[in-house]
mmCIF file with all atom_site columns, C-alpha atoms in Angstrom:
data_model
loop_
_atom_site.group_PDB
_atom_site.id
_atom_site.type_symbol
_atom_site.label_atom_id
_atom_site.label_alt_id
_atom_site.label_comp_id
_atom_site.label_asym_id
_atom_site.label_entity_id
_atom_site.label_seq_id
_atom_site.pdbx_PDB_ins_code
_atom_site.Cartn_x
_atom_site.Cartn_y
_atom_site.Cartn_z
_atom_site.occupancy
_atom_site.B_iso_or_equiv
_atom_site.pdbx_formal_charge
_atom_site.auth_seq_id
_atom_site.auth_comp_id
_atom_site.auth_asym_id
_atom_site.auth_atom_id
_atom_site.pdbx_PDB_model_num
ATOM 1   C CA . PHE A 1 1   ? 65.367  112.916 119.651 1.00 0.00 ? 13  PHE A CA 1
ATOM 2   C CA . ILE A 1 2   ? 65.356  112.493 116.112 1.00 0.00 ? 14  ILE A CA 1
ATOM 3   C CA . ILE A 1 3   ? 68.900  112.779 115.634 1.00 0.00 ? 15  ILE A CA 1
ATOM 4   C CA . LEU A 1 4   ? 69.494  110.922 118.565 1.00 0.00 ? 16  LEU A CA 1
ATOM 5   C CA . LEU A 1 5   ? 67.599  107.927 117.710 1.00 0.00 ? 17  LEU A CA 1
ATOM 6   C CA . LEU A 1 6   ? 68.948  108.636 113.790 1.00 0.00 ? 18  LEU A CA 1
ATOM 7   C CA . GLY A 1 7   ? 72.331  108.456 115.433 1.00 0.00 ? 19  GLY A CA 1
ATOM 8   C CA . ALA A 1 8   ? 71.628  105.066 117.543 1.00 0.00 ? 20  ALA A CA 1
ATOM 9   C CA . SER A 1 9   ? 70.299  103.417 114.140 1.00 0.00 ? 21  SER A CA 1
ATOM 10  C CA . LEU A 1 10  ? 73.188  103.992 112.219 1.00 0.00 ? 22  LEU A CA 1
ATOM 11  C CA . TYR A 1 11  ? 75.200  102.636 115.346 1.00 0.00 ? 23  TYR A CA 1
ATOM 12  C CA . ALA A 1 12  ? 73.433  99.288  115.322 1.00 0.00 ? 24  ALA A CA 1
ATOM 13  C CA . PHE A 1 13  ? 73.265  99.212  111.470 1.00 0.00 ? 25  PHE A CA 1
ATOM 14  C CA . ARG A 1 14  ? 77.604  100.480 110.676 1.00 0.00 ? 26  ARG A CA 1
ATOM 15  C CA . THR A 1 15  ? 78.792  97.031  109.860 1.00 0.00 ? 27  THR A CA 1
ATOM 16  C CA . PRO A 1 16  ? 76.352  96.242  106.720 1.00 0.00 ? 28  PRO A CA 1
ATOM 17  C CA . ILE A 1 17  ? 76.187  99.909  106.781 1.00 0.00 ? 29  ILE A CA 1
ATOM 18  C CA . LEU A 1 18  ? 80.092  100.126 105.903 1.00 0.00 ? 30  LEU A CA 1
ATOM 19  C CA . ARG A 1 19  ? 80.186  96.499  104.785 1.00 0.00 ? 31  ARG A CA 1
ATOM 20  C CA . TRP A 1 20  ? 78.015  98.196  101.331 1.00 0.00 ? 32  TRP A CA 1
ATOM 21  C CA . PHE A 1 21  ? 80.331  100.589 100.689 1.00 0.00 ? 33  PHE A CA 1
ATOM 22  C CA . ALA A 1 22  ? 82.842  97.407  99.348  1.00 0.00 ? 34  ALA A CA 1
ATOM 23  C CA . THR A 1 23  ? 80.235  95.234  98.203  1.00 0.00 ? 35  THR A CA 1
ATOM 24  C CA . THR A 1 24  ? 79.289  97.631  96.038  1.00 0.00 ? 36  THR A CA 1
ATOM 25  C CA . LEU A 1 25  ? 82.263  97.923  93.992  1.00 0.00 ? 37  LEU A CA 1
ATOM 26  C CA . ILE A 1 26  ? 82.439  94.199  93.271  1.00 0.00 ? 38  ILE A CA 1
ATOM 27  C CA . VAL A 1 27  ? 80.740  92.919  90.598  1.00 0.00 ? 39  VAL A CA 1
ATOM 28  C CA . GLU A 1 28  ? 82.511  89.396  89.321  1.00 0.00 ? 40  GLU A CA 1
ATOM 29  C CA . ASP A 1 29  ? 81.151  86.848  86.854  1.00 0.00 ? 41  ASP A CA 1
ATOM 30  C CA . PRO A 1 30  ? 81.325  83.373  87.221  1.00 0.00 ? 42  PRO A CA 1
ATOM 31  C CA . LEU A 1 31  ? 84.533  81.817  86.447  1.00 0.00 ? 43  LEU A CA 1
ATOM 32  C CA . GLN A 1 32  ? 84.543  80.761  82.602  1.00 0.00 ? 44  GLN A CA 1
ATOM 33  C CA . LYS A 1 33  ? 86.946  79.174  79.750  1.00 0.00 ? 45  LYS A CA 1
ATOM 34  C CA . VAL A 1 34  ? 88.276  82.099  77.683  1.00 0.00 ? 46  VAL A CA 1
ATOM 35  C CA . ASP A 1 35  ? 90.642  82.367  75.198  1.00 0.00 ? 47  ASP A CA 1
ATOM 36  C CA . ALA A 1 36  ? 93.161  84.748  77.356  1.00 0.00 ? 48  ALA A CA 1
ATOM 37  C CA . MET A 1 37  ? 93.204  86.129  80.451  1.00 0.00 ? 49  MET A CA 1
ATOM 38  C CA . PHE A 1 38  ? 94.714  89.619  81.105  1.00 0.00 ? 50  PHE A CA 1
ATOM 39  C CA . VAL A 1 39  ? 95.839  90.875  84.426  1.00 0.00 ? 51  VAL A CA 1
ATOM 40  C CA . LEU A 1 40  ? 95.618  94.461  85.000  1.00 0.00 ? 52  LEU A CA 1
ATOM 41  C CA . SER A 1 41  ? 98.789  97.062  86.059  1.00 0.00 ? 53  SER A CA 1
ATOM 42  C CA . GLY A 1 42  ? 98.802  97.520  89.914  1.00 0.00 ? 54  GLY A CA 1
ATOM 43  C CA . GLY A 1 43  ? 98.945  94.519  92.930  1.00 0.00 ? 55  GLY A CA 1
ATOM 44  C CA . GLY A 1 44  ? 100.891 93.124  90.619  1.00 0.00 ? 56  GLY A CA 1
ATOM 45  C CA . TYR A 1 45  ? 100.944 90.522  93.877  1.00 0.00 ? 57  TYR A CA 1
ATOM 46  C CA . ASP A 1 46  ? 97.679  90.135  94.517  1.00 0.00 ? 58  ASP A CA 1
ATOM 47  C CA . ARG A 1 47  ? 96.524  89.819  91.425  1.00 0.00 ? 59  ARG A CA 1
ATOM 48  C CA . GLY A 1 48  ? 99.923  88.079  90.173  1.00 0.00 ? 60  GLY A CA 1
ATOM 49  C CA . ASN A 1 49  ? 98.655  85.197  92.802  1.00 0.00 ? 61  ASN A CA 1
ATOM 50  C CA . GLU A 1 50  ? 95.151  85.259  91.739  1.00 0.00 ? 62  GLU A CA 1
ATOM 51  C CA . ALA A 1 51  ? 95.621  85.002  88.203  1.00 0.00 ? 63  ALA A CA 1
ATOM 52  C CA . ALA A 1 52  ? 98.276  81.868  87.995  1.00 0.00 ? 64  ALA A CA 1
ATOM 53  C CA . ARG A 1 53  ? 95.259  80.457  90.506  1.00 0.00 ? 65  ARG A CA 1
ATOM 54  C CA . ILE A 1 54  ? 92.427  80.689  88.342  1.00 0.00 ? 66  ILE A CA 1
ATOM 55  C CA . PHE A 1 55  ? 95.205  79.323  85.178  1.00 0.00 ? 67  PHE A CA 1
ATOM 56  C CA . GLN A 1 56  ? 96.127  76.024  87.315  1.00 0.00 ? 68  GLN A CA 1
ATOM 57  C CA . SER A 1 57  ? 92.829  75.410  87.104  1.00 0.00 ? 69  SER A CA 1
ATOM 58  C CA . GLY A 1 58  ? 92.369  75.157  83.481  1.00 0.00 ? 70  GLY A CA 1
ATOM 59  C CA . TYR A 1 59  ? 90.449  78.354  82.354  1.00 0.00 ? 71  TYR A CA 1
ATOM 60  C CA . ALA A 1 60  ? 93.039  80.068  80.822  1.00 0.00 ? 72  ALA A CA 1
ATOM 61  C CA . ASN A 1 61  ? 96.042  79.195  78.086  1.00 0.00 ? 73  ASN A CA 1
ATOM 62  C CA . LYS A 1 62  ? 97.832  82.115  78.127  1.00 0.00 ? 74  LYS A CA 1
ATOM 63  C CA . ILE A 1 63  ? 98.155  85.260  81.070  1.00 0.00 ? 75  ILE A CA 1
ATOM 64  C CA . ILE A 1 64  ? 98.783  89.305  79.237  1.00 0.00 ? 76  ILE A CA 1
ATOM 65  C CA . CYS A 1 65  ? 100.007 91.858  82.009  1.00 0.00 ? 77  CYS A CA 1
ATOM 66  C CA . THR A 1 66  ? 99.150  94.991  81.131  1.00 0.00 ? 78  THR A CA 1
ATOM 67  C CA . GLY A 1 67  ? 100.773 98.292  82.268  1.00 0.00 ? 79  GLY A CA 1
ATOM 68  C CA . GLY A 1 68  ? 103.401 101.210 81.857  1.00 0.00 ? 80  GLY A CA 1
ATOM 69  C CA . ASN A 1 69  ? 102.967 102.624 84.524  1.00 0.00 ? 81  ASN A CA 1
ATOM 70  C CA . PRO A 1 70  ? 106.341 102.683 86.350  1.00 0.00 ? 82  PRO A CA 1
ATOM 71  C CA . PHE A 1 71  ? 107.442 100.763 89.660  1.00 0.00 ? 83  PHE A CA 1
ATOM 72  C CA . ILE A 1 72  ? 108.917 103.733 91.363  1.00 0.00 ? 84  ILE A CA 1
ATOM 73  C CA . GLU A 1 73  ? 109.917 102.015 94.457  1.00 0.00 ? 85  GLU A CA 1
ATOM 74  C CA . LEU A 1 74  ? 112.066 100.156 92.994  1.00 0.00 ? 86  LEU A CA 1
ATOM 75  C CA . LYS A 1 75  ? 114.028 102.865 91.841  1.00 0.00 ? 87  LYS A CA 1
ATOM 76  C CA . VAL A 1 76  ? 115.481 102.795 95.279  1.00 0.00 ? 88  VAL A CA 1
ATOM 77  C CA . PHE A 1 77  ? 116.932 99.571  94.059  1.00 0.00 ? 89  PHE A CA 1
ATOM 78  C CA . ASN A 1 78  ? 118.235 101.376 90.768  1.00 0.00 ? 90  ASN A CA 1
ATOM 79  C CA . ILE A 1 79  ? 116.034 99.066  89.170  1.00 0.00 ? 91  ILE A CA 1
ATOM 80  C CA . ASP A 1 80  ? 113.689 100.757 86.231  1.00 0.00 ? 92  ASP A CA 1
ATOM 81  C CA . THR A 1 81  ? 110.101 97.995  85.819  1.00 0.00 ? 93  THR A CA 1
ATOM 82  C CA . LEU A 1 82  ? 107.213 98.804  84.680  1.00 0.00 ? 94  LEU A CA 1
ATOM 83  C CA . GLU A 1 83  ? 103.888 96.986  86.813  1.00 0.00 ? 95  GLU A CA 1
ATOM 84  C CA . SER A 1 84  ? 103.452 94.949  84.149  1.00 0.00 ? 96  SER A CA 1
ATOM 85  C CA . ASP A 1 85  ? 107.040 93.649  84.344  1.00 0.00 ? 97  ASP A CA 1
ATOM 86  C CA . MET A 1 86  ? 106.313 93.087  88.022  1.00 0.00 ? 98  MET A CA 1
ATOM 87  C CA . THR A 1 87  ? 102.984 90.584  87.366  1.00 0.00 ? 99  THR A CA 1
ATOM 88  C CA . ALA A 1 88  ? 104.740 88.917  84.830  1.00 0.00 ? 100 ALA A CA 1
ATOM 89  C CA . ALA A 1 89  ? 107.677 87.960  87.729  1.00 0.00 ? 101 ALA A CA 1
ATOM 90  C CA . ASP A 1 90  ? 105.299 87.023  90.373  1.00 0.00 ? 102 ASP A CA 1
ATOM 91  C CA . LEU A 1 91  ? 103.590 84.381  87.539  1.00 0.00 ? 103 LEU A CA 1
ATOM 92  C CA . LYS A 1 92  ? 106.557 83.148  86.887  1.00 0.00 ? 104 LYS A CA 1
ATOM 93  C CA . ARG A 1 93  ? 107.289 83.224  90.871  1.00 0.00 ? 105 ARG A CA 1
ATOM 94  C CA . LEU A 1 94  ? 104.605 80.848  90.462  1.00 0.00 ? 106 LEU A CA 1
ATOM 95  C CA . SER A 1 95  ? 105.799 79.107  88.190  1.00 0.00 ? 107 SER A CA 1
ATOM 96  C CA . ILE A 1 96  ? 103.872 79.606  85.092  1.00 0.00 ? 108 ILE A CA 1
ATOM 97  C CA . PRO A 1 97  ? 105.623 78.957  81.946  1.00 0.00 ? 109 PRO A CA 1
ATOM 98  C CA . ASP A 1 98  ? 107.501 82.159  80.048  1.00 0.00 ? 110 ASP A CA 1
ATOM 99  C CA . SER A 1 99  ? 105.998 80.896  77.168  1.00 0.00 ? 111 SER A CA 1
ATOM 100 C CA . LEU A 1 100 ? 102.269 81.295  78.771  1.00 0.00 ? 112 LEU A CA 1
ATOM 101 C CA . ILE A 1 101 ? 102.788 85.253  79.747  1.00 0.00 ? 113 ILE A CA 1
ATOM 102 C CA . ILE A 1 102 ? 102.867 87.503  77.415  1.00 0.00 ? 114 ILE A CA 1
ATOM 103 C CA . GLU A 1 103 ? 103.689 91.332  78.119  1.00 0.00 ? 115 GLU A CA 1
ATOM 104 C CA . LEU A 1 104 ? 101.751 94.475  76.763  1.00 0.00 ? 116 LEU A CA 1
ATOM 105 C CA . ARG A 1 105 ? 103.707 96.695  78.685  1.00 0.00 ? 117 ARG A CA 1
ATOM 106 C CA . GLN A 1 106 ? 101.252 99.726  77.612  1.00 0.00 ? 118 GLN A CA 1
ATOM 107 C CA . GLY A 1 107 ? 98.483  101.798 79.573  1.00 0.00 ? 119 GLY A CA 1
ATOM 108 C CA . THR A 1 108 ? 98.798  104.447 83.038  1.00 0.00 ? 120 THR A CA 1
ATOM 109 C CA . SER A 1 109 ? 95.344  104.028 83.245  1.00 0.00 ? 121 SER A CA 1
ATOM 110 C CA . THR A 1 110 ? 91.930  101.613 83.036  1.00 0.00 ? 122 THR A CA 1
ATOM 111 C CA . LYS A 1 111 ? 90.640  103.622 80.049  1.00 0.00 ? 123 LYS A CA 1
ATOM 112 C CA . GLU A 1 112 ? 93.301  102.920 78.213  1.00 0.00 ? 124 GLU A CA 1
ATOM 113 C CA . GLU A 1 113 ? 94.012  99.645  79.005  1.00 0.00 ? 125 GLU A CA 1
ATOM 114 C CA . SER A 1 114 ? 90.325  99.541  78.403  1.00 0.00 ? 126 SER A CA 1
ATOM 115 C CA . GLY A 1 115 ? 91.047  100.673 74.918  1.00 0.00 ? 127 GLY A CA 1
ATOM 116 C CA . ILE A 1 116 ? 94.630  98.446  74.575  1.00 0.00 ? 128 ILE A CA 1
ATOM 117 C CA . ILE A 1 117 ? 93.436  95.244  75.527  1.00 0.00 ? 129 ILE A CA 1
ATOM 118 C CA . LEU A 1 118 ? 89.982  95.568  73.319  1.00 0.00 ? 130 LEU A CA 1
ATOM 119 C CA . ASN A 1 119 ? 92.783  96.348  70.405  1.00 0.00 ? 131 ASN A CA 1
ATOM 120 C CA . TYR A 1 120 ? 94.801  93.347  71.418  1.00 0.00 ? 132 TYR A CA 1
ATOM 121 C CA . CYS A 1 121 ? 91.719  91.174  70.910  1.00 0.00 ? 133 CYS A CA 1
ATOM 122 C CA . ARG A 1 122 ? 90.856  92.067  67.934  1.00 0.00 ? 134 ARG A CA 1
ATOM 123 C CA . GLN A 1 123 ? 94.351  91.895  66.430  1.00 0.00 ? 135 GLN A CA 1
ATOM 124 C CA . ASN A 1 124 ? 94.288  88.219  67.626  1.00 0.00 ? 136 ASN A CA 1
ATOM 125 C CA . GLN A 1 125 ? 90.711  87.323  66.821  1.00 0.00 ? 137 GLN A CA 1
ATOM 126 C CA . LEU A 1 126 ? 90.293  87.151  70.949  1.00 0.00 ? 138 LEU A CA 1
ATOM 127 C CA . LYS A 1 127 ? 86.571  86.536  71.496  1.00 0.00 ? 139 LYS A CA 1
ATOM 128 C CA . LYS A 1 128 ? 86.421  85.486  75.188  1.00 0.00 ? 140 LYS A CA 1
ATOM 129 C CA . VAL A 1 129 ? 88.820  87.053  76.944  1.00 0.00 ? 141 VAL A CA 1
ATOM 130 C CA . MET A 1 130 ? 89.344  87.035  80.744  1.00 0.00 ? 142 MET A CA 1
ATOM 131 C CA . VAL A 1 131 ? 89.710  90.949  82.861  1.00 0.00 ? 143 VAL A CA 1
ATOM 132 C CA . LEU A 1 132 ? 91.041  90.126  86.452  1.00 0.00 ? 144 LEU A CA 1
ATOM 133 C CA . CYS A 1 133 ? 91.751  93.480  88.814  1.00 0.00 ? 145 CYS A CA 1
ATOM 134 C CA . SER A 1 134 ? 91.415  93.779  92.466  1.00 0.00 ? 146 SER A CA 1
ATOM 135 C CA . LYS A 1 135 ? 88.153  92.842  93.440  1.00 0.00 ? 147 LYS A CA 1
ATOM 136 C CA . THR A 1 136 ? 87.017  96.228  95.091  1.00 0.00 ? 148 THR A CA 1
ATOM 137 C CA . HIS A 1 137 ? 87.739  97.709  91.458  1.00 0.00 ? 149 HIS A CA 1
ATOM 138 C CA . THR A 1 138 ? 85.596  95.160  89.037  1.00 0.00 ? 150 THR A CA 1
ATOM 139 C CA . ARG A 1 139 ? 82.703  97.316  89.273  1.00 0.00 ? 151 ARG A CA 1
ATOM 140 C CA . ARG A 1 140 ? 84.108  100.086 87.546  1.00 0.00 ? 152 ARG A CA 1
ATOM 141 C CA . ILE A 1 141 ? 86.032  97.924  85.440  1.00 0.00 ? 153 ILE A CA 1
ATOM 142 C CA . ASP A 1 142 ? 82.689  96.302  84.336  1.00 0.00 ? 154 ASP A CA 1
ATOM 143 C CA . GLU A 1 143 ? 81.752  99.934  83.895  1.00 0.00 ? 155 GLU A CA 1
ATOM 144 C CA . VAL A 1 144 ? 84.100  101.352 81.624  1.00 0.00 ? 156 VAL A CA 1
ATOM 145 C CA . PHE A 1 145 ? 84.927  97.567  79.512  1.00 0.00 ? 157 PHE A CA 1
ATOM 146 C CA . ARG A 1 146 ? 81.617  95.801  79.162  1.00 0.00 ? 158 ARG A CA 1
ATOM 147 C CA . LYS A 1 147 ? 80.155  98.140  76.731  1.00 0.00 ? 159 LYS A CA 1
ATOM 148 C CA . LYS A 1 148 ? 82.580  98.728  74.073  1.00 0.00 ? 160 LYS A CA 1
ATOM 149 C CA . PHE A 1 149 ? 83.547  94.949  74.132  1.00 0.00 ? 161 PHE A CA 1
ATOM 150 C CA . LYS A 1 150 ? 79.422  93.471  73.585  1.00 0.00 ? 162 LYS A CA 1
ATOM 151 C CA . ALA A 1 151 ? 79.301  95.768  71.203  1.00 0.00 ? 163 ALA A CA 1
ATOM 152 C CA . ALA A 1 152 ? 83.706  94.483  69.386  1.00 0.00 ? 164 ALA A CA 1
ATOM 153 C CA . GLY A 1 153 ? 81.615  91.200  69.687  1.00 0.00 ? 165 GLY A CA 1
ATOM 154 C CA . ILE A 1 154 ? 83.926  89.541  72.217  1.00 0.00 ? 166 ILE A CA 1
ATOM 155 C CA . GLU A 1 155 ? 82.661  88.563  76.000  1.00 0.00 ? 167 GLU A CA 1
ATOM 156 C CA . LEU A 1 156 ? 83.925  89.804  78.534  1.00 0.00 ? 168 LEU A CA 1
ATOM 157 C CA . VAL A 1 157 ? 84.332  87.278  82.097  1.00 0.00 ? 169 VAL A CA 1
ATOM 158 C CA . ILE A 1 158 ? 85.484  90.436  84.925  1.00 0.00 ? 170 ILE A CA 1
ATOM 159 C CA . ARG A 1 159 ? 86.840  88.975  88.132  1.00 0.00 ? 171 ARG A CA 1
ATOM 160 C CA . GLY A 1 160 ? 88.743  90.349  91.215  1.00 0.00 ? 172 GLY A CA 1
ATOM 161 C CA . ALA A 1 161 ? 91.690  89.400  92.875  1.00 0.00 ? 173 ALA A CA 1
ATOM 162 C CA . PRO A 1 162 ? 91.093  89.962  96.721  1.00 0.00 ? 174 PRO A CA 1
ATOM 163 C CA . SER A 1 163 ? 93.532  91.767  98.658  1.00 0.00 ? 175 SER A CA 1
ATOM 164 C CA . SER A 1 164 ? 96.083  90.405  100.693 1.00 0.00 ? 176 SER A CA 1
ATOM 165 C CA . ARG A 1 165 ? 96.806  93.968  102.587 1.00 0.00 ? 177 ARG A CA 1
ATOM 166 C CA . PHE A 1 166 ? 93.409  93.877  104.186 1.00 0.00 ? 178 PHE A CA 1
ATOM 167 C CA . ASP A 1 167 ? 89.414  92.023  104.166 1.00 0.00 ? 179 ASP A CA 1
ATOM 168 C CA . GLU A 1 168 ? 87.223  93.477  101.833 1.00 0.00 ? 180 GLU A CA 1
ATOM 169 C CA . MET A 1 169 ? 83.976  92.971  104.129 1.00 0.00 ? 181 MET A CA 1
ATOM 170 C CA . ARG A 1 170 ? 86.175  94.356  106.949 1.00 0.00 ? 182 ARG A CA 1
ATOM 171 C CA . TRP A 1 171 ? 87.956  97.161  105.236 1.00 0.00 ? 183 TRP A CA 1
ATOM 172 C CA . TRP A 1 172 ? 87.130  99.123  107.602 1.00 0.00 ? 184 TRP A CA 1
ATOM 173 C CA . ASP A 1 173 ? 89.393  97.935  110.532 1.00 0.00 ? 185 ASP A CA 1
ATOM 174 C CA . SER A 1 174 ? 92.497  98.726  107.833 1.00 0.00 ? 186 SER A CA 1
ATOM 175 C CA . GLU A 1 175 ? 93.869  101.714 107.385 1.00 0.00 ? 187 GLU A CA 1
ATOM 176 C CA . ASP A 1 176 ? 94.946  100.407 103.719 1.00 0.00 ? 188 ASP A CA 1
ATOM 177 C CA . GLY A 1 177 ? 91.674  99.432  103.383 1.00 0.00 ? 189 GLY A CA 1
ATOM 178 C CA . MET A 1 178 ? 90.033  102.699 104.344 1.00 0.00 ? 190 MET A CA 1
ATOM 179 C CA . ILE A 1 179 ? 92.470  104.114 101.396 1.00 0.00 ? 191 ILE A CA 1
ATOM 180 C CA . VAL A 1 180 ? 91.269  101.713 99.198  1.00 0.00 ? 192 VAL A CA 1
ATOM 181 C CA . ILE A 1 181 ? 87.779  101.785 99.168  1.00 0.00 ? 193 ILE A CA 1
ATOM 182 C CA . ASN A 1 182 ? 88.129  105.551 99.957  1.00 0.00 ? 194 ASN A CA 1
ATOM 183 C CA . ASN A 1 183 ? 90.044  105.920 96.864  1.00 0.00 ? 195 ASN A CA 1
ATOM 184 C CA . GLU A 1 184 ? 87.985  103.715 94.337  1.00 0.00 ? 196 GLU A CA 1
ATOM 185 C CA . TRP A 1 185 ? 85.001  105.522 95.196  1.00 0.00 ? 197 TRP A CA 1
ATOM 186 C CA . VAL A 1 186 ? 86.650  108.486 93.983  1.00 0.00 ? 198 VAL A CA 1
ATOM 187 C CA . LYS A 1 187 ? 87.750  106.978 91.105  1.00 0.00 ? 199 LYS A CA 1
ATOM 188 C CA . ARG A 1 188 ? 84.230  106.075 90.138  1.00 0.00 ? 200 ARG A CA 1
ATOM 189 C CA . PHE A 1 189 ? 83.232  109.116 90.603  1.00 0.00 ? 201 PHE A CA 1
ATOM 190 C CA . TYR A 1 190 ? 86.116  110.567 88.534  1.00 0.00 ? 202 TYR A CA 1
ATOM 191 C CA . TYR A 1 191 ? 85.353  108.561 85.894  1.00 0.00 ? 203 TYR A CA 1
ATOM 192 C CA . TRP A 1 192 ? 81.359  108.871 86.272  1.00 0.00 ? 204 TRP A CA 1
ATOM 193 C CA . TRP A 1 193 ? 82.228  112.918 85.391  1.00 0.00 ? 205 TRP A CA 1
ATOM 194 C CA . LYS A 1 194 ? 84.514  112.604 82.958  1.00 0.00 ? 206 LYS A CA 1
ATOM 195 C CA . TYR A 1 195 ? 83.113  109.532 80.446  1.00 0.00 ? 207 TYR A CA 1
ATOM 196 C CA . GLY A 1 196 ? 79.767  109.094 81.200  1.00 0.00 ? 208 GLY A CA 1
ATOM 197 C CA . THR A 1 197 ? 80.662  105.665 82.675  1.00 0.00 ? 209 THR A CA 1
ATOM 198 C CA . LEU A 1 198 ? 77.980  104.870 85.992  1.00 0.00 ? 210 LEU A CA 1
#
């Protein structure tokens, strides 16, 4: 009876329970004017679209795209390009001036990118920056970036780009959503185990 009651309760409350797995991953700061916006590698289409929207709303004067991972899928067309190139291309497609887009063609992980961006901020005396990634990655970005940027005296604004492939609040309705949420939870625990970020 207890098992049946528990099963019935889980089924009745399945939507808020499943939604929790996504909402727990999303941590965003209010939009604020910053010295520069950094767009992390991966998901160049969604992140580029959101970066363009934020830029056109006047919150940043320049956009810096990071990422040294090759975009493997384009090799079938004999095109060698990096994830940072893809984001930059999407920004240009959306009429962001080429002179306001900078590429840091480095970084193969969130951890690496945090160090690369921090060094760039120090070298260019940036005091307030925005870091843009996918919505479901924002908590991990917060856990990796926040403490080290605060220690360096750099104010951080974290924002997330919504996915064009699935609804974050109904992720279980989509295979893409299930893969993304599962992968992000695995990455969070990996980062906690390896770097002690939680």
